[in-house]
Amino acid sequence: MGASLKKTAPEVERRDSNESMPLWRVRLVLIVVLLFLSGLGYRLVYLQISEQEFLKAQGDMRMVRTEVDPSHRGLISDRNGEPLAVSTPVESIWINPKYFPSLEELDLPALANLLDLREVALKKKLKAAKGRQFVYLKRQMPPELAAKVLELGIKGLYSQREYKRYYPAGEVTSHLIGFTNVNDEGQEGIELAFNDWLTGESGSRTVIKDLQGRVIRHIKQDSESKDGRDLVLSIDLRLQYLAYKALKEAVIKHRAESGSAVVMDVKTGEVLAMVNQPSYNPNDRSRLKVNSLRNRAVTDSFEPGSTIKAFTVATALTSGRYAASTKVNTSPGFIRVGRKTIRDHANYGKLDLTGIIKKSSNVGTTKLAQDLGSDLIWSTLFRAGFGQAPGTGFPGEGNGVLPMQREFRPIELATLSYGYGLSATPLQLANAYTSFGNNGYRPEVTLLARSEQGLGDIRKEQVMPERVAAQLLQMLETVTQKGGTAKRAAVPFYRVGGKTGTVHKVGRDGYQDDKYVAYFAGLAPISEPQYSVVVTINGPSGDRYYGGEVAAPVFSEIISAAMRLNNIAPDALDRMSLIGKRDG
């Protein structure tokens, strides 16, 4: 047994010796490790010295972010400070698809319900978001509802502060104010016309965010946000409400296609009310019809009809050839001009110039125009603003049409004298009528409060001499009195005046026998005019379609409201105005 033990010991020693690693191999391994560590150390030193800025920028890209500080749009208010358009804070929900859970992990019904989206639509939006870093799920949500969405605790889902436009007066001011889109950019009306003025400048700040996009530290404010500038309009919201109500009732009552009304300050040219039908609610445009968007008072032109006769008579008085008492023979109630027969409603016989206005005689104005000639008639109409844009800057503002100055054919001159062959918007007509109440001067139209601009900046155009304007005021007053064409325009205890107009609408094949536009253009109070008002009812149905029947009562309601709101002292404290009202 001892021999065998002695035998095996050398064998074990030889086996251990054979299995041990050669020294050269150990050295080789050590050299490789040292070379690797040296290379790694060199790379670290190189990056820290040569690539420090690059690495810092890369790190910042993943942690430091620049966030936008939103600014809100300027306030639009009426002349008395009543808000017409305000910006309210809202939240927009967005996701970073990189961190957003998969559809299988998501409580889709709960999220869709809070976002007021159909599950199918939400799922489609989430699928389309793959590969992007920022996707809106819902814009402009109420803050309290957005908070409930965030309470779901979904990774990669965030909210962003924005501002949404709200219009307190709704449909009453919609055509004038317009609206903004989801990005708070003006799309219609004043919002579009003064978009640059109302739009603010967003600021920015630098923050550090974690990997899931949450802000963990505010570093610095790069730039301060600047809110949009406020805008004060010339509109009196109280009068706007009352004018809107009166117009809407008339359009419904007479089943008209549309209607407009404009109220202007005679002295300053400020638009105090501007309303249209049909209208729309700018706060809920889900059922908006394109046909309801137009501010018809500014954009739509019609032949003004007999409202122009006041300017024809003013031309006659300005020429010096006529006095208010000058008689014009209108018998037998019609006149032939070329192939056309021009008629009055009755044979009025001999009429003075006041009678021509009061009875609205086509024959009378035709004879005046034949004597005066086209140059004088055209010049008066041009100075009154016809054929020219009012210059308010309102989008789509109409110029109307005044034929170019030339030698008109006899029939063209005749029809021009009583309001055919030219066209005007309600705003143009209201501005033209201010000249009768402003000593013959037509002030520049404005939709902005003069108190914000300075009254000394008002530009005026002399339409007629002061004496002629005073005479026309007296003539226009007779139209609303007994025997006139607009007794329904009378206002108890106040002297008012104006002129009716009823024209056939133009269709594809010419004038339509059963389609009309009814007008009333007037001023009040006559003793010291403050308001110029034009009411247009387009396409009234039924038996009543004359301006004196359809448009004049709206004028009466508007002026009654204006007098009451502004505490204007009565200038006719007799019973005649009341009697005229009842007779009408």
XYZ file of C-alpha atoms in Angstrom:
584
model
C 0.000 0.000 0.000
C 2.882 2.364 0.829
C 4.401 1.749 -2.595
C 1.248 2.679 -4.324
C 1.051 5.892 -2.345
C 4.539 6.848 -3.364
C 3.610 6.143 -6.914
C 0.597 8.330 -7.075
C 2.085 11.458 -5.498
C 4.339 12.340 -8.470
C 1.463 11.759 -10.799
C -0.659 14.310 -8.913
C 2.210 16.819 -8.939
C 2.694 16.362 -12.679
C -1.057 16.829 -13.291
C -1.127 20.104 -11.282
C 1.862 21.340 -13.126
C 0.272 20.621 -16.506
C -3.032 22.311 -15.583
C -1.483 25.619 -14.318
C -1.671 28.661 -16.772
C 1.563 29.593 -18.479
C 3.024 32.905 -17.371
C 2.926 34.416 -20.843
C -0.799 33.961 -20.978
C -1.280 35.807 -17.706
C 0.854 38.634 -18.992
C -1.144 38.787 -22.220
C -4.425 39.074 -20.345
C -3.016 41.813 -18.147
C -1.772 43.755 -21.168
C -5.200 43.544 -22.879
C -6.979 44.731 -19.732
C -4.518 47.593 -19.290
C -4.890 48.645 -22.906
C -8.703 48.614 -22.579
C -8.615 50.655 -19.385
C -6.121 53.067 -20.943
C -8.355 53.496 -23.996
C -11.394 54.016 -21.819
C -9.549 56.566 -19.690
C -8.302 58.386 -22.765
C -11.808 58.506 -24.183
C -13.184 59.902 -20.950
C -10.492 62.577 -20.818
C -11.052 63.415 -24.495
C -14.799 63.758 -24.085
C -14.420 65.933 -20.985
C -11.925 68.244 -22.631
C -12.732 68.314 -26.351
C -16.423 67.378 -26.443
C -17.615 69.025 -23.264
C -19.884 71.579 -24.977
C -21.352 68.974 -27.287
C -22.123 66.587 -24.407
C -23.610 69.387 -22.327
C -25.879 70.373 -25.212
C -26.942 66.772 -25.691
C -27.722 66.443 -22.013
C -29.633 69.668 -22.012
C -31.671 68.472 -24.979
C -32.870 65.625 -22.864
C -33.485 67.631 -19.692
C -33.586 71.405 -20.303
C -36.611 72.686 -22.196
C -37.933 76.045 -23.295
C -41.601 76.435 -22.476
C -43.982 79.013 -23.900
C -45.759 81.430 -21.574
C -49.003 82.131 -23.431
C -50.357 85.658 -23.718
C -54.032 86.434 -23.869
C -55.805 88.435 -26.536
C -56.850 92.032 -25.873
C -60.292 92.800 -24.485
C -62.927 94.244 -26.835
C -65.445 96.459 -25.059
C -68.227 98.859 -25.951
C -68.045 102.628 -25.421
C -69.189 102.206 -21.799
C -66.672 99.519 -20.901
C -69.019 96.556 -21.295
C -67.043 93.489 -22.480
C -67.843 92.245 -25.978
C -64.988 89.739 -26.347
C -62.872 88.350 -23.507
C -60.180 85.681 -23.238
C -60.802 82.967 -20.659
C -58.154 80.452 -19.481
C -58.571 76.905 -20.754
C -56.454 73.755 -20.828
C -55.454 71.689 -23.844
C -54.719 67.989 -23.282
C -51.716 66.553 -25.135
C -49.598 63.421 -25.032
C -46.033 62.339 -25.653
C -46.604 59.008 -27.452
C -43.119 57.810 -26.392
C -44.267 57.475 -22.782
C -47.971 56.966 -23.371
C -49.233 53.457 -22.520
C -50.373 51.023 -25.172
C -54.046 50.696 -26.002
C -54.169 47.402 -24.096
C -52.948 49.085 -20.892
C -55.220 52.110 -21.248
C -58.704 52.649 -19.811
C -59.911 53.939 -23.180
C -63.635 54.365 -22.326
C -62.875 56.546 -19.279
C -60.458 58.766 -21.195
C -62.773 59.094 -24.210
C -65.679 60.013 -21.955
C -63.775 62.840 -20.234
C -62.452 64.136 -23.546
C -65.956 64.002 -25.064
C -64.640 61.884 -27.931
C -65.892 58.648 -29.418
C -63.703 55.673 -28.558
C -63.165 54.908 -32.232
C -61.976 58.452 -32.933
C -59.673 58.467 -29.903
C -58.185 55.108 -30.814
C -57.541 56.327 -34.370
C -55.832 59.456 -33.080
C -53.613 57.457 -30.710
C -52.557 55.052 -33.428
C -51.663 57.933 -35.738
C -49.546 59.514 -32.968
C -46.867 56.808 -32.990
C -43.379 58.118 -33.654
C -44.226 61.690 -32.669
C -43.369 63.649 -29.536
C -46.368 65.971 -29.231
C -49.985 65.315 -30.141
C -53.102 67.197 -29.031
C -55.961 65.029 -27.819
C -58.367 67.855 -26.960
C -58.051 71.620 -27.333
C -59.480 74.279 -25.041
C -61.116 72.270 -22.278
C -62.524 73.872 -19.110
C -59.774 73.740 -16.435
C -61.921 71.720 -14.015
C -62.570 69.056 -16.667
C -58.907 68.946 -17.704
C -58.010 68.344 -14.033
C -60.220 65.237 -14.034
C -58.393 63.950 -17.112
C -55.037 64.385 -15.376
C -56.393 62.601 -12.293
C -56.496 59.408 -14.362
C -52.708 59.326 -13.806
C -51.859 58.244 -17.336
C -48.153 58.362 -18.157
C -47.187 60.757 -20.947
C -50.437 62.738 -20.717
C -50.217 66.458 -19.932
C -52.157 69.718 -20.055
C -51.157 73.069 -21.496
C -52.575 76.496 -20.552
C -54.228 78.398 -23.419
C -56.880 81.079 -23.808
C -60.256 80.832 -25.474
C -62.387 83.723 -26.729
C -65.797 84.214 -25.156
C -68.464 86.626 -26.417
C -70.824 87.759 -23.624
C -73.419 89.294 -25.982
C -73.553 86.196 -28.205
C -75.562 86.601 -31.393
C -76.416 90.245 -30.655
C -72.904 91.392 -31.595
C -71.698 88.395 -33.608
C -71.608 90.066 -37.038
C -69.715 93.039 -35.720
C -67.226 91.333 -33.397
C -66.682 88.134 -35.404
C -64.704 85.296 -33.813
C -61.293 83.616 -33.552
C -60.166 80.102 -34.457
C -58.766 77.458 -32.112
C -55.341 79.136 -32.310
C -56.852 82.450 -31.148
C -56.452 84.114 -34.550
C -59.152 86.471 -35.820
C -61.351 84.970 -38.527
C -64.253 87.398 -38.934
C -65.327 90.921 -38.066
C -63.427 93.157 -35.661
C -61.431 90.145 -34.488
C -59.999 89.858 -38.002
C -59.786 93.558 -38.849
C -57.781 94.359 -35.702
C -56.047 91.017 -35.279
C -52.543 92.491 -35.050
C -53.653 95.003 -32.427
C -55.435 92.411 -30.292
C -52.803 89.667 -30.539
C -50.232 89.499 -27.753
C -46.653 88.193 -27.740
C -45.987 84.935 -25.954
C -43.057 84.775 -23.547
C -40.710 81.867 -22.818
C -38.950 80.296 -19.833
C -36.274 77.662 -19.411
C -37.118 74.661 -17.233
C -35.726 71.233 -16.403
C -37.976 68.279 -17.047
C -37.695 64.642 -16.087
C -37.800 61.805 -18.579
C -41.591 61.838 -18.537
C -41.806 65.520 -19.398
C -42.737 66.856 -15.965
C -41.223 70.170 -14.894
C -38.960 69.649 -11.893
C -37.217 73.032 -11.778
C -37.614 76.540 -13.197
C -34.244 77.884 -14.359
C -34.938 81.337 -15.805
C -37.478 83.564 -17.509
C -36.195 84.160 -21.038
C -38.807 86.706 -22.092
C -41.964 88.120 -20.580
C -45.291 87.564 -22.306
C -47.112 90.664 -23.524
C -50.891 90.556 -23.608
C -52.763 91.953 -26.604
C -53.943 95.543 -26.513
C -57.542 96.316 -25.600
C -59.967 97.805 -28.114
C -62.842 100.160 -27.292
C -65.608 100.227 -29.881
C -68.086 103.003 -30.564
C -70.979 100.581 -30.005
C -73.394 101.152 -27.134
C -74.274 97.614 -26.081
C -77.589 98.715 -24.536
C -78.730 100.213 -27.820
C -77.296 97.243 -29.701
C -79.537 94.863 -27.715
C -82.660 96.931 -28.311
C -81.964 97.427 -32.026
C -81.333 93.698 -32.420
C -84.611 92.838 -30.709
C -86.616 95.282 -32.848
C -85.036 94.070 -36.092
C -85.425 90.384 -35.284
C -89.110 90.803 -34.459
C -89.717 92.633 -37.751
C -87.884 90.015 -39.831
C -89.877 87.225 -38.183
C -93.182 89.105 -38.405
C -92.817 89.841 -42.123
C -91.067 86.528 -42.902
C -88.251 88.415 -44.540
C -85.092 86.873 -45.968
C -82.820 89.145 -43.953
C -82.551 92.542 -42.347
C -80.066 95.138 -41.120
C -80.095 98.239 -38.962
C -77.409 100.854 -38.359
C -77.424 103.654 -35.773
C -74.829 106.423 -36.114
C -73.876 109.474 -34.102
C -74.634 112.392 -36.440
C -71.806 114.605 -35.142
C -68.951 112.143 -34.680
C -69.646 109.440 -37.285
C -69.473 106.747 -34.587
C -71.494 103.590 -35.193
C -73.598 103.162 -32.049
C -75.404 99.984 -33.120
C -75.108 97.606 -36.044
C -77.335 94.522 -36.194
C -78.310 91.902 -38.745
C -80.637 88.978 -39.305
C -80.146 86.057 -39.601
C -77.495 85.835 -36.913
C -75.458 83.122 -35.146
C -73.967 82.353 -31.741
C -70.159 82.771 -31.871
C -69.808 80.765 -28.641
C -71.329 77.672 -30.253
C -70.571 77.351 -33.948
C -71.410 73.662 -34.255
C -74.474 74.467 -36.385
C -73.125 77.555 -38.090
C -74.459 78.338 -41.556
C -72.169 80.234 -43.908
C -75.075 82.407 -45.022
C -75.381 83.752 -41.471
C -71.790 84.996 -41.248
C -72.050 88.170 -43.346
C -72.316 91.549 -41.702
C -74.939 92.622 -44.218
C -74.997 96.188 -42.949
C -71.427 96.594 -44.222
C -71.144 94.130 -47.097
C -74.526 93.897 -48.860
C -75.547 96.569 -51.360
C -79.060 97.286 -52.631
C -80.571 100.028 -54.710
C -81.628 102.585 -52.058
C -84.793 103.685 -53.854
C -86.699 106.720 -52.644
C -84.281 107.443 -49.794
C -82.157 109.111 -52.511
C -84.869 111.662 -53.290
C -83.698 113.755 -50.341
C -80.348 114.248 -52.098
C -82.027 115.139 -55.392
C -84.045 117.846 -53.626
C -80.906 118.977 -51.761
C -79.171 119.373 -55.149
C -82.042 121.508 -56.422
C -81.865 123.795 -53.385
C -78.057 124.016 -53.568
C -78.223 125.022 -57.255
C -80.050 128.248 -56.364
C -82.691 127.609 -59.019
C -85.225 126.340 -56.497
C -86.618 127.308 -53.126
C -88.526 125.060 -50.728
C -91.746 126.682 -51.913
C -91.058 126.208 -55.645
C -93.904 124.301 -57.294
C -93.384 121.355 -59.620
C -96.321 120.079 -61.656
C -96.541 116.292 -61.307
C -99.866 115.924 -63.180
C -101.215 113.615 -64.441
C -99.269 111.376 -62.040
C -96.895 109.928 -64.613
C -94.247 111.019 -67.107
C -92.805 109.399 -70.219
C -89.000 109.251 -70.460
C -87.996 107.544 -73.661
C -89.860 104.255 -73.750
C -90.430 104.092 -70.002
C -93.368 105.481 -68.063
C -92.493 106.743 -64.586
C -95.463 106.805 -62.204
C -96.479 108.151 -58.818
C -98.933 106.379 -56.529
C -101.487 109.062 -57.319
C -101.912 112.296 -59.237
C -100.546 114.805 -56.702
C -100.844 117.789 -59.032
C -98.541 120.682 -58.170
C -96.131 119.936 -55.341
C -93.536 122.150 -53.723
C -90.192 120.547 -52.843
C -91.464 119.620 -49.392
C -94.444 117.911 -51.021
C -92.161 115.941 -53.338
C -90.367 114.523 -50.286
C -93.540 114.004 -48.253
C -95.442 112.228 -51.032
C -92.311 110.559 -52.436
C -93.027 111.707 -55.966
C -91.043 109.952 -58.695
C -92.403 112.395 -61.260
C -91.292 115.358 -59.155
C -87.693 114.194 -58.734
C -87.524 113.192 -62.414
C -88.465 116.717 -63.462
C -85.923 118.198 -61.054
C -83.191 115.953 -62.465
C -84.081 116.817 -66.051
C -83.614 120.466 -65.234
C -80.497 120.112 -63.076
C -78.545 117.695 -65.271
C -76.420 114.703 -64.380
C -73.283 116.543 -63.183
C -74.983 118.238 -60.246
C -76.911 115.133 -59.164
C -73.836 112.909 -59.417
C -71.608 115.343 -57.511
C -74.020 115.524 -54.570
C -74.270 111.752 -54.376
C -70.508 111.358 -54.554
C -69.908 113.892 -51.780
C -72.501 112.014 -49.711
C -70.244 108.949 -49.890
C -72.032 106.797 -52.457
C -69.739 104.630 -54.555
C -66.982 104.848 -51.944
C -66.033 102.493 -49.126
C -66.754 104.050 -45.716
C -63.176 103.265 -44.676
C -63.839 101.436 -41.410
C -61.377 98.669 -42.284
C -64.064 96.066 -41.706
C -63.444 92.867 -43.735
C -65.519 92.754 -46.907
C -66.635 96.361 -46.595
C -68.746 97.245 -49.640
C -68.264 100.247 -51.912
C -71.736 100.170 -53.347
C -72.092 101.369 -56.929
C -72.343 104.910 -58.234
C -72.085 104.982 -62.050
C -69.066 106.895 -63.305
C -69.577 110.585 -63.922
C -70.674 111.097 -67.496
C -73.599 112.380 -69.506
C -76.346 109.993 -68.465
C -79.065 108.936 -70.840
C -82.416 110.576 -69.958
C -83.835 107.405 -68.419
C -80.641 106.784 -66.440
C -80.742 110.308 -65.007
C -84.432 109.947 -64.147
C -84.029 106.630 -62.314
C -80.913 107.894 -60.520
C -82.978 110.776 -59.098
C -85.255 108.374 -57.236
C -82.727 105.735 -56.232
C -82.393 103.219 -59.056
C -79.221 102.597 -61.041
C -76.954 102.902 -58.005
C -76.486 100.771 -54.899
C -75.398 101.308 -51.319
C -74.913 99.414 -48.089
C -77.002 100.337 -45.036
C -73.854 101.783 -43.451
C -73.211 104.040 -46.454
C -76.800 105.258 -46.429
C -76.730 105.999 -42.692
C -73.491 107.932 -43.129
C -74.943 109.921 -46.040
C -77.965 110.912 -43.931
C -75.744 112.317 -41.162
C -75.097 115.285 -43.456
C -78.709 116.478 -43.028
C -78.292 116.644 -39.264
C -74.691 117.881 -39.186
C -75.031 121.251 -40.923
C -74.408 119.709 -44.323
C -71.211 117.854 -43.360
C -70.716 114.085 -43.513
C -68.308 112.835 -40.820
C -65.902 109.986 -41.373
C -67.354 106.658 -40.224
C -65.698 104.845 -37.341
C -66.329 101.652 -35.403
C -63.936 102.786 -32.648
C -64.857 105.106 -29.812
C -63.863 108.696 -30.600
C -62.895 109.130 -26.957
C -59.975 106.813 -27.706
C -58.979 108.669 -30.879
C -59.533 112.331 -30.106
C -62.500 114.296 -31.404
C -60.247 116.751 -33.193
C -59.287 114.086 -35.716
C -62.736 113.771 -37.323
C -62.575 114.262 -41.070
C -65.673 115.703 -42.709
C -66.948 116.140 -46.233
C -69.283 119.022 -47.074
C -72.222 117.573 -48.945
C -74.474 120.647 -49.039
C -74.669 124.159 -47.566
C -75.848 124.491 -43.972
C -79.061 126.268 -44.993
C -79.975 123.424 -47.350
C -79.391 120.809 -44.652
C -81.682 122.744 -42.303
C -84.409 122.911 -44.963
C -84.148 119.187 -45.654
C -84.587 118.395 -41.969
C -87.922 120.215 -41.995
C -88.980 118.384 -45.158
C -87.991 114.972 -43.800
C -90.027 115.598 -40.666
C -93.218 115.906 -42.733
C -92.733 112.324 -43.977
C -93.498 111.012 -40.465
C -96.515 113.264 -39.978
C -100.095 113.048 -41.175
C -100.212 112.606 -44.944
C -96.607 111.386 -45.112
C -95.448 107.944 -46.201
C -93.961 106.945 -42.826
C -96.399 107.779 -40.032
C -95.328 104.534 -38.334
C -91.882 106.061 -37.838
C -93.256 108.709 -35.466
C -92.067 108.703 -31.861
C -94.270 110.111 -29.065
C -93.012 113.435 -27.656
C -90.106 113.648 -30.129
C -89.667 115.235 -33.529
C -88.286 112.740 -36.027
C -87.852 112.717 -39.771
C -86.735 110.493 -42.561
C -87.496 108.944 -45.898
C -88.982 105.628 -46.926
C -87.771 103.505 -49.802
C -89.200 100.427 -51.511
C -87.387 98.854 -54.451
C -87.847 95.772 -56.561
C -85.092 93.225 -56.074
C -82.888 92.369 -59.008
C -83.026 88.728 -60.091
C -81.389 86.700 -62.807
C -83.790 88.046 -65.424
C -84.019 91.626 -64.165
C -86.322 93.232 -61.625
C -88.649 90.850 -59.826
C -92.272 91.947 -59.551
C -92.929 90.180 -56.238
C -89.618 90.663 -54.420
C -88.814 93.878 -52.548
C -86.331 95.599 -50.291
C -87.910 98.011 -47.809
C -85.996 100.951 -46.319
C -86.332 103.709 -43.830
C -83.564 106.252 -43.328
C -84.108 108.887 -40.675
C -82.809 111.289 -38.054
C -83.800 112.318 -34.527
C -84.484 114.523 -32.762
C -85.120 117.046 -35.532
C -84.573 120.053 -33.233
C -80.967 118.937 -32.632
C -80.173 115.720 -34.541
C -78.063 113.155 -32.706
C -78.894 109.901 -34.448
C -78.908 108.762 -38.053
C -80.685 105.422 -38.450
C -81.155 103.141 -41.454
C -83.361 100.043 -41.366
C -83.363 97.568 -44.253
C -85.788 94.653 -44.556
C -84.845 92.377 -47.433
C -87.537 90.267 -49.064
C -90.568 90.759 -46.791
C -93.410 88.337 -47.542
C -97.113 88.964 -47.520
C -99.157 92.042 -48.346
C -96.970 94.496 -46.451
C -93.669 95.284 -48.088
C -93.422 99.078 -48.278
C -90.713 100.833 -46.313
C -93.298 102.855 -44.389
C -95.068 99.671 -43.272
C -92.130 97.335 -42.653
C -88.988 99.336 -41.876
C -90.392 102.555 -40.360
C -91.771 100.871 -37.177
C -88.310 99.443 -36.454
C -86.861 102.946 -36.703
C -89.487 104.155 -34.224
C -88.567 101.451 -31.693
C -84.849 102.091 -32.013
C -85.159 105.862 -31.638
C -87.526 105.481 -28.669
C -84.902 103.312 -26.981
C -82.064 105.715 -27.815
C -83.933 108.699 -26.394
C -84.802 106.825 -23.225
C -81.318 105.374 -22.662
C -79.575 108.706 -23.071
C -82.145 110.845 -21.245
C -82.715 113.123 -24.221
C -85.301 115.763 -23.435
C -88.500 115.610 -25.528
C -88.763 118.289 -28.218
C -92.455 117.753 -29.101
C -94.491 117.975 -25.937
C -97.796 118.021 -27.771
C -100.259 115.285 -28.629
C -99.676 115.408 -32.368
C -96.900 112.824 -32.301
C -99.091 110.490 -30.261
C -101.997 110.963 -32.661
C -99.748 110.280 -35.639
C -98.521 107.116 -33.973
C -102.045 105.843 -33.348
C -103.218 106.713 -36.846
C -100.306 104.702 -38.243
